[in-house]
PDB file of C-alpha atoms and ligand atoms in Angstrom:
ATOM      1  CA  MET V  23      30.374  -5.239  36.187  1.00 88.00           C
ATOM      2  CA  SER V  24      29.710  -5.935  32.517  1.00 95.00           C
ATOM      3  CA  ALA V  25      26.929  -7.675  30.692  1.00 98.00           C
ATOM      4  CA  ALA V  26      28.056 -10.764  28.823  1.00 98.00           C
ATOM      5  CA  VAL V  27      26.964 -13.013  26.015  1.00 98.00           C
ATOM      6  CA  PHE V  28      27.468 -16.691  26.807  1.00 98.00           C
ATOM      7  CA  LEU V  29      27.722 -18.262  23.405  1.00 98.00           C
ATOM      8  CA  ASP V  30      27.375 -21.875  22.482  1.00 98.00           C
ATOM      9  CA  ARG V  31      30.021 -23.032  19.999  1.00 98.00           C
ATOM     10  CA  ASP V  32      28.897 -25.944  17.788  1.00 98.00           C
ATOM     11  CA  GLY V  33      25.793 -25.239  15.710  1.00 98.00           C
ATOM     12  CA  THR V  34      25.775 -21.612  16.856  1.00 98.00           C
ATOM     13  CA  LEU V  35      29.127 -19.982  15.994  1.00 98.00           C
ATOM     14  CA  ILE V  36      30.538 -22.781  13.849  1.00 98.00           C
ATOM     15  CA  GLU V  37      28.928 -25.519  11.801  1.00 98.00           C
ATOM     16  CA  GLU V  38      27.708 -28.565  13.706  1.00 98.00           C
ATOM     17  CA  VAL V  39      29.805 -31.514  12.492  1.00 96.00           C
ATOM     18  CA  GLY V  40      29.296 -34.046  15.270  1.00 95.00           C
ATOM     19  CA  TYR V  41      32.369 -34.562  17.441  1.00 96.00           C
ATOM     20  CA  LEU V  42      34.819 -31.906  16.278  1.00 96.00           C
ATOM     21  CA  ASP V  43      38.142 -33.695  16.578  1.00 96.00           C
ATOM     22  CA  ARG V  44      40.437 -31.610  14.338  1.00 97.00           C
ATOM     23  CA  PRO V  45      40.917 -27.837  14.003  1.00 98.00           C
ATOM     24  CA  GLU V  46      40.809 -28.202  10.191  1.00 97.00           C
ATOM     25  CA  ARG V  47      37.136 -29.181  10.503  1.00 97.00           C
ATOM     26  CA  VAL V  48      36.175 -25.763  11.937  1.00 98.00           C
ATOM     27  CA  THR V  49      33.859 -23.801   9.652  1.00 98.00           C
ATOM     28  CA  LEU V  50      32.592 -20.470  10.928  1.00 98.00           C
ATOM     29  CA  TYR V  51      29.102 -19.544   9.848  1.00 98.00           C
ATOM     30  CA  PRO V  52      29.463 -16.778   7.243  1.00 98.00           C
ATOM     31  CA  TYR V  53      28.010 -14.133   9.580  1.00 98.00           C
ATOM     32  CA  ALA V  54      29.962 -15.272  12.667  1.00 98.00           C
ATOM     33  CA  ALA V  55      32.673 -12.595  12.587  1.00 98.00           C
ATOM     34  CA  ASP V  56      30.087  -9.854  11.964  1.00 98.00           C
ATOM     35  CA  ALA V  57      28.030 -11.023  14.940  1.00 98.00           C
ATOM     36  CA  ILE V  58      31.014 -11.202  17.301  1.00 98.00           C
ATOM     37  CA  ARG V  59      32.311  -7.825  16.112  1.00 98.00           C
ATOM     38  CA  ALA V  60      28.888  -6.350  16.885  1.00 98.00           C
ATOM     39  CA  PHE V  61      29.113  -7.727  20.447  1.00 98.00           C
ATOM     40  CA  ASN V  62      32.644  -6.316  20.756  1.00 98.00           C
ATOM     41  CA  ARG V  63      31.451  -2.871  19.629  1.00 98.00           C
ATOM     42  CA  ALA V  64      28.512  -3.016  22.028  1.00 98.00           C
ATOM     43  CA  ARG V  65      31.034  -3.750  24.827  1.00 97.00           C
ATOM     44  CA  LEU V  66      29.390  -7.034  25.668  1.00 98.00           C
ATOM     45  CA  VAL V  67      31.859  -9.510  27.146  1.00 98.00           C
ATOM     46  CA  THR V  68      31.741 -12.428  24.717  1.00 98.00           C
ATOM     47  CA  VAL V  69      32.361 -15.877  26.117  1.00 98.00           C
ATOM     48  CA  ILE V  70      32.191 -19.346  24.595  1.00 98.00           C
ATOM     49  CA  VAL V  71      30.674 -21.974  26.887  1.00 98.00           C
ATOM     50  CA  THR V  72      30.707 -25.422  25.299  1.00 98.00           C
ATOM     51  CA  ASN V  73      30.030 -29.019  26.319  1.00 98.00           C
ATOM     52  CA  GLN V  74      32.772 -31.246  24.867  1.00 98.00           C
ATOM     53  CA  SER V  75      31.916 -34.738  26.077  1.00 98.00           C
ATOM     54  CA  GLY V  76      34.083 -36.119  23.256  1.00 98.00           C
ATOM     55  CA  VAL V  77      36.967 -35.748  25.716  1.00 98.00           C
ATOM     56  CA  ALA V  78      35.312 -38.052  28.281  1.00 98.00           C
ATOM     57  CA  ARG V  79      34.326 -40.433  25.476  1.00 98.00           C
ATOM     58  CA  GLY V  80      37.925 -40.680  24.222  1.00 98.00           C
ATOM     59  CA  PHE V  81      37.262 -39.137  20.786  1.00 98.00           C
ATOM     60  CA  PHE V  82      39.761 -36.295  21.288  1.00 98.00           C
ATOM     61  CA  THR V  83      41.855 -34.635  23.985  1.00 98.00           C
ATOM     62  CA  GLU V  84      41.673 -31.269  25.728  1.00 98.00           C
ATOM     63  CA  THR V  85      44.706 -30.250  23.648  1.00 98.00           C
ATOM     64  CA  VAL V  86      42.510 -30.640  20.564  1.00 98.00           C
ATOM     65  CA  VAL V  87      39.814 -28.499  22.215  1.00 98.00           C
ATOM     66  CA  ALA V  88      42.439 -25.784  22.800  1.00 98.00           C
ATOM     67  CA  ASP V  89      43.656 -26.092  19.176  1.00 98.00           C
ATOM     68  CA  VAL V  90      40.088 -25.765  17.898  1.00 98.00           C
ATOM     69  CA  HIS V  91      39.605 -22.623  19.994  1.00 98.00           C
ATOM     70  CA  ARG V  92      42.852 -21.153  18.666  1.00 98.00           C
ATOM     71  CA  ARG V  93      41.641 -21.860  15.123  1.00 98.00           C
ATOM     72  CA  ILE V  94      38.309 -20.146  15.838  1.00 98.00           C
ATOM     73  CA  ALA V  95      40.169 -17.170  17.344  1.00 98.00           C
ATOM     74  CA  ASP V  96      42.375 -16.878  14.224  1.00 98.00           C
ATOM     75  CA  LEU V  97      39.427 -17.046  11.836  1.00 98.00           C
ATOM     76  CA  LEU V  98      37.514 -14.439  13.856  1.00 98.00           C
ATOM     77  CA  ALA V  99      40.568 -12.179  14.101  1.00 98.00           C
ATOM     78  CA  ALA V 100      40.725 -12.148  10.292  1.00 98.00           C
ATOM     79  CA  GLY V 101      37.228 -10.644  10.449  1.00 97.00           C
ATOM     80  CA  GLY V 102      38.173  -8.138  13.155  1.00 98.00           C
ATOM     81  CA  ALA V 103      36.276 -10.014  15.892  1.00 98.00           C
ATOM     82  CA  ARG V 104      37.355 -11.264  19.318  1.00 98.00           C
ATOM     83  CA  ILE V 105      35.977 -13.817  21.794  1.00 98.00           C
ATOM     84  CA  ASP V 106      37.034 -12.721  25.289  1.00 98.00           C
ATOM     85  CA  ALA V 107      37.268 -16.206  26.807  1.00 98.00           C
ATOM     86  CA  TYR V 108      36.642 -19.859  26.011  1.00 98.00           C
ATOM     87  CA  TYR V 109      35.355 -22.335  28.610  1.00 98.00           C
ATOM     88  CA  HIS V 110      34.586 -25.991  28.003  1.00 98.00           C
ATOM     89  CA  CYS V 111      33.269 -28.959  29.955  1.00 98.00           C
ATOM     90  CA  PRO V 112      35.212 -32.139  29.062  1.00 98.00           C
ATOM     91  CA  HIS V 113      33.088 -34.421  31.254  1.00 98.00           C
ATOM     92  CA  HIS V 114      30.326 -36.959  30.780  1.00 98.00           C
ATOM     93  CA  PRO V 115      29.060 -39.596  33.208  1.00 97.00           C
ATOM     94  CA  ALA V 116      28.811 -42.141  30.339  1.00 97.00           C
ATOM     95  CA  GLY V 117      32.406 -41.511  29.233  1.00 97.00           C
ATOM     96  CA  ASP V 118      35.208 -43.987  29.739  1.00 96.00           C
ATOM     97  CA  VAL V 119      38.296 -41.781  30.071  1.00 98.00           C
ATOM     98  CA  ALA V 120      39.399 -41.043  33.638  1.00 95.00           C
ATOM     99  CA  PRO V 121      39.235 -38.472  35.154  1.00 97.00           C
ATOM    100  CA  TYR V 122      36.570 -37.053  32.826  1.00 98.00           C
ATOM    101  CA  ALA V 123      33.946 -39.788  33.171  1.00 98.00           C
ATOM    102  CA  ILE V 124      32.064 -38.074  35.958  1.00 98.00           C
ATOM    103  CA  SER V 125      28.883 -36.170  36.497  1.00 97.00           C
ATOM    104  CA  CYS V 126      30.038 -32.588  37.038  1.00 98.00           C
ATOM    105  CA  GLU V 127      28.797 -29.078  37.771  1.00 98.00           C
ATOM    106  CA  CYS V 128      30.171 -27.567  34.574  1.00 98.00           C
ATOM    107  CA  ARG V 129      28.271 -29.451  31.855  1.00 98.00           C
ATOM    108  CA  LYS V 130      25.545 -27.104  30.581  1.00 98.00           C
ATOM    109  CA  PRO V 131      23.007 -26.381  31.965  1.00 98.00           C
ATOM    110  CA  GLY V 132      25.276 -26.612  35.016  1.00 98.00           C
ATOM    111  CA  LEU V 133      26.509 -23.199  36.089  1.00 98.00           C
ATOM    112  CA  ALA V 134      30.167 -23.814  36.957  1.00 98.00           C
ATOM    113  CA  LEU V 135      31.587 -22.411  33.688  1.00 98.00           C
ATOM    114  CA  VAL V 136      29.392 -19.310  33.921  1.00 98.00           C
ATOM    115  CA  ASP V 137      30.439 -18.878  37.567  1.00 98.00           C
ATOM    116  CA  ARG V 138      34.074 -19.048  36.482  1.00 98.00           C
ATOM    117  CA  ALA V 139      33.515 -16.400  33.788  1.00 97.00           C
ATOM    118  CA  VAL V 140      31.676 -14.187  36.269  1.00 97.00           C
ATOM    119  CA  ARG V 141      34.717 -14.317  38.573  1.00 97.00           C
ATOM    120  CA  ASP V 142      37.395 -14.074  35.862  1.00 97.00           C
ATOM    121  CA  LEU V 143      35.800 -11.302  33.824  1.00 97.00           C
ATOM    122  CA  GLY V 144      33.671  -9.291  36.262  1.00 97.00           C
ATOM    123  CA  VAL V 145      30.380 -10.182  34.601  1.00 97.00           C
ATOM    124  CA  ASP V 146      26.906  -9.371  35.927  1.00 98.00           C
ATOM    125  CA  PRO V 147      24.910 -12.513  35.090  1.00 98.00           C
ATOM    126  CA  MET V 148      21.528 -10.833  35.598  1.00 98.00           C
ATOM    127  CA  ARG V 149      22.278  -8.434  32.716  1.00 98.00           C
ATOM    128  CA  SER V 150      23.689 -11.191  30.513  1.00 98.00           C
ATOM    129  CA  PHE V 151      22.467 -13.464  27.727  1.00 98.00           C
ATOM    130  CA  ALA V 152      22.948 -17.028  26.534  1.00 98.00           C
ATOM    131  CA  ILE V 153      22.669 -17.961  22.849  1.00 99.00           C
ATOM    132  CA  GLY V 154      22.633 -21.509  21.554  1.00 99.00           C
ATOM    133  CA  ASP V 155      21.017 -24.161  19.385  1.00 98.00           C
ATOM    134  CA  ARG V 156      19.911 -26.433  22.277  1.00 98.00           C
ATOM    135  CA  TRP V 157      17.421 -26.023  25.085  1.00 98.00           C
ATOM    136  CA  VAL V 158      20.280 -26.489  27.569  1.00 98.00           C
ATOM    137  CA  ASP V 159      21.559 -23.107  26.386  1.00 98.00           C
ATOM    138  CA  VAL V 160      18.223 -21.489  27.205  1.00 98.00           C
ATOM    139  CA  ALA V 161      18.076 -23.385  30.511  1.00 98.00           C
ATOM    140  CA  LEU V 162      21.538 -22.024  31.320  1.00 98.00           C
ATOM    141  CA  ALA V 163      20.233 -18.451  30.905  1.00 98.00           C
ATOM    142  CA  ARG V 164      17.279 -19.220  33.202  1.00 98.00           C
ATOM    143  CA  ARG V 165      19.648 -20.542  35.847  1.00 98.00           C
ATOM    144  CA  PHE V 166      22.011 -17.563  35.845  1.00 98.00           C
ATOM    145  CA  GLY V 167      19.116 -15.110  35.777  1.00 98.00           C
ATOM    146  CA  GLY V 168      19.653 -13.700  32.272  1.00 98.00           C
ATOM    147  CA  ARG V 169      17.873 -14.030  28.944  1.00 98.00           C
ATOM    148  CA  GLY V 170      18.113 -16.992  26.564  1.00 98.00           C
ATOM    149  CA  VAL V 171      17.992 -17.025  22.772  1.00 99.00           C
ATOM    150  CA  LEU V 172      17.554 -20.200  20.708  1.00 99.00           C
ATOM    151  CA  VAL V 173      19.020 -20.136  17.184  1.00 99.00           C
ATOM    152  CA  ARG V 174      17.619 -22.392  14.442  1.00 98.00           C
ATOM    153  CA  THR V 175      21.051 -23.381  13.084  1.00 98.00           C
ATOM    154  CA  GLY V 176      22.691 -26.643  14.187  1.00 98.00           C
ATOM    155  CA  TYR V 177      20.076 -28.641  16.142  1.00 98.00           C
ATOM    156  CA  GLY V 178      17.965 -25.522  16.730  1.00 98.00           C
ATOM    157  CA  ALA V 179      15.251 -26.146  14.159  1.00 98.00           C
ATOM    158  CA  ILE V 180      14.650 -29.625  15.609  1.00 98.00           C
ATOM    159  CA  GLU V 181      14.853 -28.342  19.179  1.00 98.00           C
ATOM    160  CA  GLU V 182      12.299 -25.624  18.430  1.00 98.00           C
ATOM    161  CA  ARG V 183       9.717 -28.307  17.632  1.00 97.00           C
ATOM    162  CA  ARG V 184      10.111 -30.059  20.979  1.00 96.00           C
ATOM    163  CA  PRO V 185      10.431 -27.552  23.794  1.00 95.00           C
ATOM    164  CA  PRO V 186      10.873 -29.074  27.244  1.00 97.00           C
ATOM    165  CA  GLU V 187       7.967 -28.554  29.587  1.00 96.00           C
ATOM    166  CA  GLY V 188       8.210 -25.363  31.582  1.00 96.00           C
ATOM    167  CA  LEU V 189      10.988 -23.818  29.508  1.00 98.00           C
ATOM    168  CA  SER V 190      10.657 -21.188  26.809  1.00 97.00           C
ATOM    169  CA  ALA V 191      13.178 -18.969  25.074  1.00 98.00           C
ATOM    170  CA  ASP V 192      13.113 -15.184  25.284  1.00 98.00           C
ATOM    171  CA  ALA V 193      13.558 -15.266  21.524  1.00 98.00           C
ATOM    172  CA  VAL V 194      13.854 -17.882  18.771  1.00 98.00           C
ATOM    173  CA  VAL V 195      15.734 -16.546  15.740  1.00 99.00           C
ATOM    174  CA  ASN V 196      17.199 -17.949  12.546  1.00 98.00           C
ATOM    175  CA  ASN V 197      20.872 -17.593  13.367  1.00 99.00           C
ATOM    176  CA  LEU V 198      23.594 -15.855  15.359  1.00 99.00           C
ATOM    177  CA  ILE V 199      23.475 -12.577  13.435  1.00 98.00           C
ATOM    178  CA  GLU V 200      19.759 -12.254  14.197  1.00 98.00           C
ATOM    179  CA  ALA V 201      20.484 -13.172  17.812  1.00 99.00           C
ATOM    180  CA  ALA V 202      23.110 -10.423  17.908  1.00 98.00           C
ATOM    181  CA  SER V 203      20.580  -7.814  16.753  1.00 98.00           C
ATOM    182  CA  TRP V 204      18.040  -9.022  19.327  1.00 98.00           C
ATOM    183  CA  VAL V 205      20.572  -9.004  22.167  1.00 98.00           C
ATOM    184  CA  ILE V 206      22.273  -5.699  21.352  1.00 98.00           C
ATOM    185  CA  SER V 207      18.976  -3.827  21.148  1.00 98.00           C
ATOM    186  CA  ARG V 208      18.107  -5.090  24.649  1.00 97.00           C
ATOM    187  CA  ALA V 209      21.494  -5.000  26.427  1.00 93.00           C
TER     188      ALA V 209
HETATM  189 MG1   MG U 305      25.380 -26.360  20.045  1.00 64.17          MG
HETATM  190 ZN1   ZN U 306      32.095 -30.682  33.372  1.00 64.17          ZN
END
């Protein structure tokens, strides 16, 4: 059983641009490939877990989500880095596209995507980490029994100023490369 890093996508690995509806709009943070390569070298299973309610809201389709993930994979590969698996939640209860307009178990901080990764990839959640720019990413780590890191990119700097009651991060760092150092030294 391996330790894993459950990575948020928008505002953490790539620039936050609102609803990302075209692969051409993907911009990796400049340190993204270095951070992922460091996880690869440390033999941490590296998994994207992302809420994509734009599908339920009718802004883009799951095909677009897959195209965006292929684009991210290509850009990372050019930097010698590899994400082991991509999981997304296309749902939202306030959406209007059937069958996605539901309240589900997979929207973070729901655990269904992590559970799927645990089964697919042989991950030990207790030894794993979540990294993201929202408190839901930290809450996800709490729920699966691992450690949670908040990054200040994306919405992170705003989120840092208004922590939800009863929830704190194991670390708050400037960006993904700092998160990678923190995680790798503790994995
Ligand atoms: Mg995010
Ligand atoms: Zn879902």
